[in-house]
Amino acid sequence: MPYLDHAATTPMLPEAIAAMTGQLGRVGNPSSLHAPGRHARRVVEESREIIAAAFGARPSEVIFTSGGTEADNLAVKGLYWRGRAQGRNRVVASAVEHHAVLDAVHWLAEHEGAEVVLLPPDRHGRIAPETLAEALTDDTALVTVMWANNEVGTIQPVAELAELARAGGVPFHSDAVQAAGVLDVRLDGGGGPAPDALTISAHKLGGPLGVGALLLAKGVDPTPVLHGGGQERDVRSGTLDTPAIAGFAAAVEAATSRREESARRLAALRDDLIARVRAAVPDAVLNGDPVDRLPGNAHFAFPGCEGDALLMLLDAQGIACSTGSACSAGVAQPSHVLLAMGLASEQARGSLRFSLGHTSTPEDLTPLIEALPPAVERARRAGLT
Ligand SMILES: Cc1ncc(COP(=O)(O)O)c(C=O)c1O
């Protein structure tokens, strides 16, 4: 049955499963000096080289973490603390960040006295470079704007934003969790302006859950969040997860080697999905940038529906999708991303995200298109609670 929630997590690639399971039966802490330890270290370092090469970084610029959330927290809190030690107290973030960034930023305001400036997006969720230019001051500790949005799929003008931050002498971090493996994400900027720090996560690109990395340019040294054994340039302590890292590298290699071809295939499938949803439910509204969007993302508002109700009705038909936004303690909240884009609360609550990935096929679309109109009809009858 159709799995249309690849943005939440995507199945592991066969290459990643093989690489990871190949290590699971072995012993060895990569920090140990004996032969099993040295073997584990070799696996970790070869994986680091693969990941670095795929994302335009040097091996020493790859800091392994437990995933995207940890890498975001390290970048935001660590760069803020580093900046504050130099008299910089302002944090500039886009208003459409994932909670891993946004809540870290709010925490800094509440507990550390940071002055937070949230950049408002346009109606497609895009941050205009001029908006960042106005917010940058001499006392800005960091700028953080995601590469592509996890809810509506809008791709940000990262190069222009990075250039502005660089001109102002401010470290620029981008959460590239949704973009890595799909777009040309590079720490070296690919010849253009380079970001200082990038977050990536293995399970969004065909690797295992629970591992990710902060790609951190040389000379950018956030204050550590985790203290302990001093692993990873002393920036992120903790015993490295050799099997997961091996699986991560294999997924990165596989995903990035066929990236362009896979993006073209997904974009065509997504455009077909969008056209067929619009034909099946004519008043459905596509959210996010119509052009600069992730190839696997289709995000709609269905007026008059509760997104959660629609999700459960489709789930009952074996179709897995998402409202795109987190629900706190079981209570559906309108998404902060959609509200920041200017959607009314009712419209934001009636939203669903269909996200495609490497296992998606044209056959996935037919059950959705058949199930959607009756589900929308039923959800509308139930109305907004
Ligand atoms: C944009 C973005 N950032 C961060 C995360 C968190 O990553 P992880 O699940 O690896 O902690 C996610 C996952 O939903 C995401 O989509």
Coordinates of C-alpha atoms and ligand atoms in Angstrom, one line a residue:
M1 CA 0.0 0.0 0.0
P2 CA 1.2 3.5 -0.7
Y3 CA 3.7 5.0 1.7
L4 CA 3.6 8.7 1.1
D5 CA 5.5 9.9 4.1
H6 CA 9.2 9.7 3.0
A7 CA 9.9 13.2 4.5
A8 CA 9.2 11.7 7.9
T9 CA 11.5 8.7 7.2
T10 CA 12.4 6.7 4.1
P11 CA 13.1 3.0 3.8
M12 CA 16.8 2.1 4.2
L13 CA 18.6 1.5 0.9
P14 CA 19.9 -2.1 0.3
E15 CA 23.4 -0.8 0.2
A16 CA 23.0 0.8 3.7
I17 CA 21.4 -2.4 5.1
A18 CA 24.4 -4.4 3.8
A19 CA 27.0 -2.0 5.1
M20 CA 25.3 -1.7 8.6
T21 CA 24.6 -5.4 9.1
G22 CA 28.2 -6.2 8.0
Q23 CA 29.3 -4.3 11.2
L24 CA 26.7 -5.3 13.7
G25 CA 28.3 -8.6 14.6
R26 CA 31.7 -7.1 15.2
V27 CA 33.2 -5.6 18.4
G28 CA 35.4 -2.6 18.7
N29 CA 35.2 0.9 20.1
P30 CA 36.7 3.2 17.5
S31 CA 38.6 5.0 20.3
S32 CA 40.2 1.8 21.5
L33 CA 43.9 1.2 20.5
H34 CA 43.7 -2.6 20.0
A35 CA 43.0 -4.3 16.7
P36 CA 39.2 -4.5 17.0
G37 CA 39.2 -0.8 17.9
R38 CA 41.4 0.0 15.0
H39 CA 39.1 -1.9 12.6
A40 CA 36.1 0.1 13.9
R41 CA 38.1 3.3 13.5
R42 CA 38.9 2.5 10.0
V43 CA 35.3 1.9 9.2
V44 CA 34.4 5.2 10.8
E45 CA 37.1 7.1 8.9
E46 CA 36.3 5.6 5.6
S47 CA 32.7 6.5 6.1
R48 CA 33.7 10.0 7.1
E49 CA 35.6 10.4 3.8
I50 CA 32.7 9.2 1.7
I51 CA 30.3 11.6 3.4
A52 CA 32.7 14.5 3.2
A53 CA 33.3 13.9 -0.5
A54 CA 29.6 13.7 -1.2
F55 CA 28.9 17.1 0.5
G56 CA 31.9 19.2 -0.5
A57 CA 33.6 18.9 2.8
R58 CA 36.9 17.7 4.2
P59 CA 36.8 14.6 6.4
S60 CA 37.7 16.7 9.4
E61 CA 34.6 18.8 8.8
V62 CA 32.2 15.9 9.5
I63 CA 31.0 15.7 13.1
F64 CA 28.9 12.6 13.7
T65 CA 25.8 13.1 15.9
S66 CA 22.8 11.0 16.8
G67 CA 20.7 12.7 14.1
G68 CA 19.4 15.9 12.8
T69 CA 17.9 17.1 16.1
E70 CA 21.2 16.8 17.9
A71 CA 23.2 18.4 15.0
D72 CA 20.7 21.4 14.9
N73 CA 21.0 21.8 18.7
L74 CA 24.8 21.7 18.5
A75 CA 24.9 24.3 15.7
V76 CA 22.4 26.7 17.3
K77 CA 23.4 26.5 20.9
G78 CA 27.1 25.9 20.3
L79 CA 27.4 28.8 17.8
Y80 CA 25.4 31.1 20.0
W81 CA 27.5 30.4 23.1
R82 CA 30.7 30.9 21.0
G83 CA 29.4 34.2 19.7
R84 CA 28.2 35.4 23.1
A85 CA 31.7 34.9 24.4
Q86 CA 32.7 37.5 21.8
G87 CA 29.9 39.9 22.8
R88 CA 27.3 38.8 20.2
N89 CA 23.9 38.1 21.6
R90 CA 21.5 38.0 18.6
V91 CA 20.3 34.9 17.0
V92 CA 18.6 35.2 13.6
A93 CA 16.5 32.3 12.4
S94 CA 13.8 31.8 9.8
A95 CA 10.2 31.5 11.2
V96 CA 9.7 28.3 9.2
E97 CA 12.5 26.2 10.8
H98 CA 11.9 22.7 12.0
H99 CA 11.3 22.5 15.8
A100 CA 14.8 21.1 16.3
V101 CA 16.1 24.6 15.4
L102 CA 13.2 26.7 16.4
D103 CA 12.8 25.3 19.9
A104 CA 16.6 25.5 20.5
V105 CA 16.4 29.2 19.5
H106 CA 13.4 29.8 21.8
W107 CA 15.3 28.0 24.6
L108 CA 18.2 30.3 24.2
A109 CA 15.9 33.3 24.5
E110 CA 14.2 31.9 27.6
H111 CA 17.2 30.5 29.5
E112 CA 20.3 32.3 28.1
G113 CA 19.0 35.8 27.4
A114 CA 19.5 35.6 23.6
E115 CA 17.9 38.2 21.5
V116 CA 16.0 36.3 18.9
V117 CA 14.9 37.6 15.5
L118 CA 12.6 35.4 13.4
L119 CA 12.7 36.2 9.7
P120 CA 9.2 36.2 8.2
P121 CA 8.8 34.2 4.9
D122 CA 6.7 35.2 1.9
R123 CA 3.5 33.4 1.2
H124 CA 5.4 30.5 -0.4
G125 CA 7.6 30.0 2.7
R126 CA 10.7 31.6 1.1
I127 CA 13.0 34.0 3.1
A128 CA 14.0 36.9 0.9
P129 CA 17.6 37.9 1.2
E130 CA 16.6 41.5 1.9
T131 CA 14.7 40.3 5.0
L132 CA 18.0 38.8 6.3
A133 CA 20.0 41.9 5.4
E134 CA 17.7 44.0 7.6
A135 CA 18.0 41.7 10.6
L136 CA 21.8 41.4 10.5
T137 CA 23.7 43.4 13.1
D138 CA 27.2 43.6 14.5
D139 CA 26.1 41.6 17.5
T140 CA 24.6 38.7 15.6
A141 CA 26.1 35.4 16.8
L142 CA 24.6 33.2 14.1
V143 CA 22.1 33.0 11.3
T144 CA 20.2 29.8 10.7
V145 CA 17.9 29.2 7.7
M146 CA 17.0 25.7 6.5
W147 CA 18.0 24.5 3.0
A148 CA 14.5 23.2 2.2
N149 CA 11.3 23.1 4.3
N150 CA 10.1 19.8 5.7
E151 CA 6.4 20.7 5.5
V152 CA 5.8 22.6 2.3
G153 CA 9.1 21.7 0.5
T154 CA 10.1 25.3 -0.3
I155 CA 13.8 25.6 -1.2
Q156 CA 15.5 28.6 0.3
P157 CA 18.0 30.9 -1.6
V158 CA 20.8 29.5 0.6
A159 CA 23.7 30.8 -1.4
E160 CA 22.4 34.4 -1.3
L161 CA 21.7 34.1 2.4
A162 CA 25.1 32.6 3.2
E163 CA 26.7 35.4 1.2
L164 CA 25.0 38.1 3.3
A165 CA 25.9 36.4 6.5
R166 CA 29.5 36.0 5.4
A167 CA 29.7 39.7 4.4
G168 CA 28.5 40.5 7.9
G169 CA 31.1 38.2 9.5
V170 CA 28.3 36.0 11.0
P171 CA 28.4 32.2 11.0
F172 CA 25.6 30.7 8.8
H173 CA 24.0 27.4 9.6
S174 CA 21.5 25.6 7.4
D175 CA 19.4 22.6 8.3
A176 CA 19.8 20.5 5.2
V177 CA 18.0 17.4 6.5
Q178 CA 15.3 17.4 3.8
A179 CA 17.7 18.6 1.1
A180 CA 20.7 16.2 1.5
G181 CA 20.6 13.4 -1.1
V182 CA 18.0 15.2 -3.1
L183 CA 19.6 18.6 -3.9
D184 CA 23.2 19.7 -4.5
V185 CA 24.0 20.3 -0.8
R186 CA 27.7 21.4 -0.3
L187 CA 29.6 22.8 2.6
D188 CA 32.1 24.4 0.2
G189 CA 29.3 26.2 -1.7
G190 CA 30.2 24.5 -5.0
G191 CA 32.2 27.6 -6.0
G192 CA 29.5 30.0 -4.6
P193 CA 29.2 31.4 -1.1
A194 CA 29.7 28.6 1.4
P195 CA 27.7 28.0 4.6
D196 CA 29.6 27.4 7.8
A197 CA 27.6 24.6 9.2
L198 CA 25.1 22.1 7.7
T199 CA 22.9 19.5 9.4
I200 CA 22.2 16.2 7.7
S201 CA 20.4 13.1 8.9
A202 CA 20.8 9.5 7.7
H203 CA 17.3 8.2 7.9
K204 CA 16.0 10.9 5.5
L205 CA 18.2 9.7 2.7
G206 CA 18.1 5.9 3.0
G207 CA 20.4 5.3 6.0
P208 CA 19.5 4.1 9.5
L209 CA 17.7 6.1 12.2
G210 CA 19.6 7.7 15.0
V211 CA 22.7 8.9 13.2
G212 CA 23.5 12.2 11.4
A213 CA 26.2 14.8 11.1
L214 CA 26.9 18.4 11.6
L215 CA 29.2 19.5 8.7
L216 CA 31.3 22.1 10.2
A217 CA 33.7 24.3 8.2
K218 CA 37.3 24.4 9.5
G219 CA 37.8 27.1 12.0
V220 CA 34.1 27.2 13.0
D221 CA 34.1 25.9 16.6
P222 CA 30.8 25.8 18.4
T223 CA 30.9 25.4 22.2
P224 CA 30.1 21.7 22.9
V225 CA 26.6 20.7 24.1
L226 CA 27.7 17.2 25.1
H227 CA 30.8 16.8 27.3
G228 CA 32.7 13.5 27.8
G229 CA 35.4 11.6 26.0
G230 CA 36.3 14.4 23.6
Q231 CA 35.5 12.6 20.4
E232 CA 34.8 14.5 17.1
R233 CA 37.2 17.4 17.5
D234 CA 36.1 17.7 21.1
V235 CA 32.8 19.2 19.8
R236 CA 30.6 16.1 20.3
S237 CA 31.6 13.5 22.9
G238 CA 30.2 10.0 22.9
T239 CA 31.3 6.6 21.5
L240 CA 30.7 6.5 17.8
D241 CA 28.1 4.1 16.4
T242 CA 30.2 2.2 13.9
P243 CA 27.5 0.1 12.2
A244 CA 25.1 3.1 11.9
I245 CA 27.9 5.3 10.5
A246 CA 28.8 2.6 7.9
G247 CA 25.1 2.4 6.9
F248 CA 24.9 6.2 6.8
A249 CA 27.9 6.5 4.4
A250 CA 26.6 3.7 2.1
A251 CA 23.3 5.5 1.9
V252 CA 24.9 8.9 1.2
E253 CA 27.1 7.3 -1.5
A254 CA 24.1 5.6 -3.2
A255 CA 21.7 8.5 -2.9
T256 CA 24.1 11.2 -4.1
S257 CA 25.5 9.1 -7.0
R258 CA 22.0 8.9 -8.5
R259 CA 20.7 12.1 -7.2
E260 CA 19.9 14.0 -10.4
E261 CA 18.2 11.1 -12.1
S262 CA 16.2 10.3 -9.0
A263 CA 15.2 14.0 -8.5
R264 CA 13.9 14.1 -12.1
R265 CA 11.9 10.9 -11.6
L266 CA 10.4 12.1 -8.3
A267 CA 9.6 15.6 -9.7
A268 CA 7.7 14.1 -12.6
L269 CA 5.8 11.7 -10.2
R270 CA 5.1 14.6 -7.8
D271 CA 3.7 16.8 -10.7
D272 CA 1.4 14.0 -11.7
L273 CA 0.3 13.6 -8.1
I274 CA -0.4 17.4 -7.8
A275 CA -2.4 17.4 -11.1
R276 CA -4.5 14.4 -10.1
V277 CA -5.2 15.7 -6.6
R278 CA -6.3 19.0 -8.1
A279 CA -8.6 17.1 -10.5
A280 CA -10.0 14.9 -7.8
V281 CA -10.5 17.7 -5.3
P282 CA -10.8 21.0 -7.3
D283 CA -10.6 23.3 -4.3
A284 CA -7.5 21.8 -2.8
V285 CA -4.8 24.5 -2.5
L286 CA -1.1 23.6 -3.1
N287 CA 1.1 25.2 -0.5
G288 CA 4.8 26.0 -0.8
D289 CA 6.7 27.4 -3.7
P290 CA 5.3 26.2 -7.0
V291 CA 8.7 26.0 -8.7
D292 CA 11.5 26.0 -6.1
R293 CA 10.3 23.0 -4.1
L294 CA 11.6 19.6 -3.1
P295 CA 11.1 17.0 -5.9
G296 CA 9.2 14.7 -3.6
N297 CA 6.9 17.1 -1.8
A298 CA 3.3 17.9 -2.4
H299 CA 1.5 19.8 0.4
F300 CA -2.1 20.8 0.2
A301 CA -4.8 22.6 2.2
F302 CA -8.2 21.0 2.0
P303 CA -10.6 23.7 3.0
G304 CA -13.1 22.8 5.7
C305 CA -11.3 19.6 6.7
E306 CA -9.4 18.7 9.9
G307 CA -6.0 17.5 8.6
D308 CA -5.8 14.8 11.3
A309 CA -9.2 13.4 10.5
L310 CA -8.3 13.2 6.8
L311 CA -5.0 11.5 7.7
M312 CA -6.8 8.8 9.7
L313 CA -9.4 8.3 7.0
L314 CA -6.7 7.7 4.5
D315 CA -4.8 5.5 6.9
A316 CA -7.9 3.3 7.2
Q317 CA -7.5 2.8 3.4
G318 CA -3.8 1.8 3.8
I319 CA -2.4 5.2 2.7
A320 CA 0.3 6.7 4.9
C321 CA 0.8 10.4 4.8
S322 CA 1.2 13.3 7.2
T323 CA -0.2 16.6 8.2
G324 CA 3.4 17.8 8.0
S325 CA 3.5 19.4 11.4
A326 CA 4.1 18.0 14.8
C327 CA 1.2 17.5 17.2
S328 CA 2.1 18.3 20.7
A329 CA 0.7 16.0 23.4
G330 CA -1.9 14.6 21.0
V331 CA -3.4 18.0 20.4
A332 CA -3.4 19.1 16.8
Q333 CA -1.8 22.6 16.5
P334 CA -1.9 24.6 13.3
S335 CA 1.5 24.5 11.8
H336 CA 3.8 27.4 12.7
V337 CA 5.2 27.2 9.1
L338 CA 1.8 27.7 7.5
L339 CA 0.8 30.4 9.9
A340 CA 4.1 32.3 9.2
M341 CA 3.3 32.0 5.5
G342 CA 0.0 33.8 6.2
L343 CA -2.5 31.0 6.0
A344 CA -5.6 31.3 8.2
S345 CA -5.7 28.9 11.1
E346 CA -8.6 26.9 9.6
Q347 CA -6.8 26.5 6.3
A348 CA -3.6 25.5 8.1
R349 CA -5.5 22.9 10.1
G350 CA -6.8 21.3 6.9
S351 CA -3.4 20.5 5.5
L352 CA -1.8 17.2 4.4
R353 CA 1.7 16.5 3.1
F354 CA 2.3 13.7 0.6
S355 CA 6.0 13.0 0.3
L356 CA 7.6 10.7 -2.3
G357 CA 10.9 8.8 -2.1
H358 CA 13.1 6.1 -3.6
T359 CA 10.5 3.4 -3.4
S360 CA 7.6 5.5 -4.8
T361 CA 6.1 4.4 -8.0
P362 CA 3.2 5.6 -10.3
E363 CA 1.1 2.8 -8.8
D364 CA 1.2 4.5 -5.4
L365 CA -0.9 7.4 -6.8
T366 CA -4.1 5.5 -7.9
P367 CA -5.2 4.3 -4.5
L368 CA -4.7 7.8 -3.1
I369 CA -6.7 9.5 -5.9
E370 CA -9.5 7.0 -5.4
A371 CA -9.6 7.3 -1.6
L372 CA -9.1 11.1 -1.4
P373 CA -12.5 12.6 -2.6
P374 CA -14.7 10.4 -0.3
A375 CA -12.2 11.0 2.6
V376 CA -12.4 14.8 2.0
E377 CA -16.2 14.6 1.8
R378 CA -16.4 12.7 5.2
A379 CA -13.9 15.0 6.9
R380 CA -15.8 18.0 5.7
R381 CA -19.1 16.6 7.1
A382 CA -17.3 16.1 10.4
G383 CA -16.1 19.8 10.0
L384 CA -13.5 21.6 12.1
T385 CA -13.6 20.8 15.8
Ligands
LIG1 C1 14.1 19.8 8.5 C2 14.4 18.8 9.6 N1 15.3 19.1 10.5 C3 15.5 18.2 11.5 C4 14.9 17.0 11.6 C5 15.2 16.1 12.7 O1 16.1 15.1 12.3 P1 16.2 13.7 13.1 O2 14.9 13.0 12.9 O3 17.4 13.0 12.5 O4 16.4 14.1 14.6 C6 13.9 16.7 10.7 C7 13.1 15.4 10.8 O5 11.9 15.4 10.8 C8 13.7 17.6 9.6 O6 12.7 17.4 8.7

